[in-house]
Amino acid sequence: MLLGLALAAVCVAAPAQPISPKDFQVLEPPRPVSSGERIEVLEFFYYGCPVCYEAQPHIARWLAKSGPGVAIQRVPAAFTESSESFARTFYTLGAMNQLARLHWPLYDNHHFDGKELDQEKNVVAWVSSNGVDAARFAELWHSDRVKAQVDAAKKALDAYGVKGVPTFVVDGKYLTSARLAGSVPRMLETVQYLVERAAGERKK
C-alpha cells in the first residue's frame, strides 16, 4: 500500500512531457504584431464552443501568472451566423466596458444554463438582467463600429489560417490549439513555452 502511494506521488510530481513540434505550428512568414515590447498572444475563441468554455479557467490561471510582459488580445471567431452573433456581443460588451464583468458569465449562462445567447433577443434580455442598458446595447450591436470589428476578426481568421477554436497565436510566429496540443491543459503549457521562446528570440 505504501509502495503504491509512493508510486502515485512520483507520478503526480513527474514533469510534463517536453513541448514538441507537433504541439504547434510555425507561421511562415511571421505576421506583424502590435504589442510593442510585450509578447503578443491572440486567443481565437467562440462563446458557443464547449472546449473554449472548458478552457476559460485554465486561461484565467495562466493569465494570472503570465506577468506584464504578455499582451493578450481576444479575437472572436465568426465562422457562422451563430458565431457572428456572439462576435457582435463580444465587441458590444467591450464598447460598453462590460467584458471584464460578463465574459465568463456569458459562457456559463449559455452552456450551463441553456439561455441560447447566440440569439439577439435572448442576449439583449440577458444583458438587461445583468444591469446593462439594453437599448444602448442593441444600438451598438447593430452599429457600423461593431460590424467593422467583426469584419476585422473574420480577416484575422484568414490571415492566421485559423480553422478551429480555441486557437492561440504567439507573437505572430507560432500557432497552437487544443486540437494540436491534444488537450486544453497541454495547449496552455504550449502557449507558455512559445511565449518564453518568442521572448528569447526577441533578445537575439
Coordinates of C-alpha atoms in Angstrom, one line a residue:
M1 CA 0.0 0.0 0.0
L2 CA 2.8 2.4 1.0
L3 CA 4.7 1.5 -2.2
G4 CA 1.5 2.2 -4.2
L5 CA 1.1 5.6 -2.6
A6 CA 4.8 6.4 -3.2
L7 CA 4.5 5.5 -6.9
A8 CA 1.4 7.6 -7.2
A9 CA 3.2 10.5 -5.6
V10 CA 6.0 10.1 -8.1
C11 CA 3.6 10.1 -11.0
V12 CA 1.9 13.2 -9.8
A13 CA 5.2 15.0 -9.3
A14 CA 6.7 13.9 -12.6
P15 CA 7.3 16.8 -15.0
A16 CA 5.1 17.2 -18.1
Q17 CA 6.4 15.9 -21.4
P18 CA 8.5 18.4 -23.2
I19 CA 6.8 20.5 -25.8
S20 CA 7.4 19.1 -29.2
P21 CA 6.9 20.5 -32.8
K22 CA 3.7 18.5 -33.1
D23 CA 2.1 20.8 -30.4
F24 CA 2.3 23.9 -32.5
Q25 CA 2.8 25.3 -36.0
V26 CA 5.4 27.8 -37.2
L27 CA 3.7 30.6 -39.2
E28 CA 5.6 31.5 -42.3
P29 CA 6.1 34.3 -42.9
P30 CA 5.6 35.7 -39.4
R31 CA 2.7 38.1 -39.0
P32 CA 3.2 41.6 -37.7
V33 CA 2.4 42.3 -34.1
S34 CA 1.0 45.5 -32.4
S35 CA 2.1 44.9 -28.8
G36 CA 5.3 46.9 -28.7
E37 CA 7.9 45.3 -26.4
R38 CA 5.4 42.8 -24.9
I39 CA 4.8 39.4 -26.4
E40 CA 1.5 39.4 -28.3
V41 CA -0.8 36.5 -27.6
L42 CA -4.0 36.2 -29.6
E43 CA -6.8 34.0 -28.3
F44 CA -9.3 33.0 -31.0
F45 CA -12.4 31.7 -29.4
Y46 CA -16.2 31.2 -29.8
Y47 CA -18.7 31.5 -26.9
G48 CA -20.7 28.6 -28.3
C49 CA -17.6 26.3 -28.3
P50 CA -17.7 23.7 -25.4
V51 CA -13.9 23.4 -25.5
C52 CA -13.5 27.2 -25.3
Y53 CA -15.8 27.1 -22.3
E54 CA -13.7 24.4 -20.7
A55 CA -10.6 26.4 -21.4
Q56 CA -11.6 29.6 -19.6
P57 CA -10.5 28.6 -16.0
H58 CA -7.2 27.4 -17.4
I59 CA -6.7 30.6 -19.4
A60 CA -7.5 32.7 -16.3
R61 CA -4.9 30.8 -14.2
W62 CA -2.3 31.2 -17.0
L63 CA -3.0 34.9 -17.3
A64 CA -2.7 35.4 -13.6
K65 CA 0.9 34.1 -13.8
S66 CA 1.9 35.4 -17.2
G67 CA 3.1 38.8 -16.0
P68 CA 3.3 42.3 -17.6
G69 CA 5.5 41.1 -20.5
V70 CA 2.5 39.5 -22.2
A71 CA -0.2 41.3 -24.1
I72 CA -3.3 39.1 -24.7
Q73 CA -6.0 40.0 -27.2
R74 CA -9.2 38.0 -27.7
V75 CA -10.5 37.6 -31.2
P76 CA -14.0 36.1 -31.6
A77 CA -14.2 33.5 -34.4
A78 CA -17.0 34.4 -36.8
F79 CA -17.4 31.3 -38.9
T80 CA -21.2 31.1 -39.0
E81 CA -24.3 33.2 -38.4
S82 CA -24.4 31.9 -34.8
S83 CA -20.7 32.7 -34.1
E84 CA -21.0 36.1 -35.8
S85 CA -23.8 36.9 -33.3
F86 CA -21.5 36.1 -30.4
A87 CA -18.8 38.2 -32.0
R88 CA -21.1 41.2 -32.2
T89 CA -22.0 40.6 -28.5
F90 CA -18.3 40.4 -27.6
Y91 CA -17.4 43.7 -29.2
T92 CA -20.6 45.4 -28.0
L93 CA -19.8 44.4 -24.4
G94 CA -16.3 45.7 -25.0
A95 CA -17.6 49.1 -26.2
M96 CA -19.7 49.3 -23.0
N97 CA -16.8 48.4 -20.7
Q98 CA -18.6 45.2 -19.6
L99 CA -16.3 42.5 -20.9
A100 CA -14.3 42.0 -17.7
R101 CA -17.5 41.5 -15.7
L102 CA -19.6 39.5 -18.2
H103 CA -17.1 37.5 -20.4
W104 CA -17.2 34.4 -18.1
P105 CA -21.0 34.6 -17.2
L106 CA -21.8 34.8 -20.9
Y107 CA -20.1 31.4 -21.4
D108 CA -21.6 30.0 -18.3
N109 CA -25.2 31.1 -18.9
H110 CA -25.1 29.9 -22.5
H111 CA -23.6 26.5 -21.8
F112 CA -24.6 25.6 -18.3
D113 CA -28.0 27.4 -18.1
G114 CA -29.1 26.9 -21.7
K115 CA -30.0 30.5 -22.3
E116 CA -29.2 30.4 -26.1
L117 CA -27.3 33.6 -26.0
D118 CA -26.4 33.4 -29.7
Q119 CA -29.9 34.8 -30.4
E120 CA -30.1 38.6 -30.4
K121 CA -33.4 38.8 -28.4
N122 CA -32.1 36.4 -25.8
V123 CA -28.8 38.2 -25.3
V124 CA -30.5 41.6 -25.1
A125 CA -32.7 40.3 -22.3
W126 CA -29.7 38.7 -20.7
V127 CA -27.6 41.9 -20.6
S128 CA -30.6 43.8 -19.3
S129 CA -30.9 41.3 -16.4
N130 CA -27.2 42.0 -15.7
G131 CA -27.6 45.7 -15.3
V132 CA -26.7 46.8 -18.9
D133 CA -28.6 49.4 -20.8
A134 CA -30.5 47.1 -23.2
A135 CA -31.4 49.9 -25.7
R136 CA -27.8 51.1 -25.9
F137 CA -26.6 47.5 -26.2
A138 CA -28.9 46.8 -29.1
E139 CA -27.9 50.1 -30.8
L140 CA -24.2 49.2 -30.6
W141 CA -24.8 45.6 -31.6
H142 CA -26.2 46.8 -34.9
S143 CA -23.7 49.7 -35.3
D144 CA -21.2 50.1 -38.1
R145 CA -18.4 50.2 -35.5
V146 CA -19.2 46.7 -34.3
K147 CA -19.7 45.4 -37.8
A148 CA -16.3 46.7 -38.8
Q149 CA -14.7 44.9 -35.7
V150 CA -16.4 41.7 -36.7
D151 CA -15.2 42.0 -40.3
A152 CA -11.7 42.6 -39.0
A153 CA -12.0 39.5 -36.8
K154 CA -13.0 37.5 -39.9
K155 CA -10.0 38.8 -41.8
A156 CA -7.7 37.8 -38.8
L157 CA -9.0 34.2 -39.0
D158 CA -7.9 34.1 -42.6
A159 CA -4.6 35.9 -42.0
Y160 CA -3.5 33.4 -39.4
G161 CA -5.1 30.4 -41.0
V162 CA -7.3 29.6 -38.0
K163 CA -9.6 26.7 -38.8
G164 CA -11.0 25.9 -35.3
V165 CA -11.1 27.1 -31.7
P166 CA -9.7 27.5 -29.2
T167 CA -6.5 28.6 -31.0
F168 CA -3.7 30.8 -29.8
V169 CA -1.2 32.7 -31.9
V170 CA 2.0 33.8 -30.1
D171 CA 4.0 36.9 -31.3
G172 CA 2.8 36.4 -34.9
K173 CA 5.1 33.4 -35.2
Y174 CA 3.5 30.4 -33.6
L175 CA 0.0 28.8 -33.6
T176 CA -1.2 26.2 -31.1
S177 CA -4.7 24.8 -30.3
A178 CA -6.4 22.3 -28.2
R179 CA -6.5 20.0 -31.3
L180 CA -2.8 20.3 -32.0
A181 CA -1.7 20.0 -28.4
G182 CA -4.2 17.3 -27.6
S183 CA -5.9 18.9 -24.6
V184 CA -6.7 22.2 -23.0
P185 CA -4.0 22.0 -20.3
R186 CA -1.4 21.0 -22.8
M187 CA -2.4 23.9 -25.0
L188 CA -1.7 26.4 -22.2
E189 CA 1.6 24.7 -21.5
T190 CA 2.4 25.1 -25.1
V191 CA 1.4 28.8 -25.1
Q192 CA 3.7 29.4 -22.1
Y193 CA 6.6 27.6 -23.9
L194 CA 6.0 29.7 -27.0
V195 CA 5.9 32.9 -25.1
E196 CA 9.2 32.1 -23.5
R197 CA 10.6 31.1 -26.9
A198 CA 9.4 34.3 -28.5
A199 CA 10.8 36.4 -25.7
G200 CA 14.2 34.7 -26.1
E201 CA 14.2 35.3 -29.9
R202 CA 13.4 39.0 -29.4
K203 CA 16.6 39.3 -27.3
K204 CA 18.8 37.9 -30.1

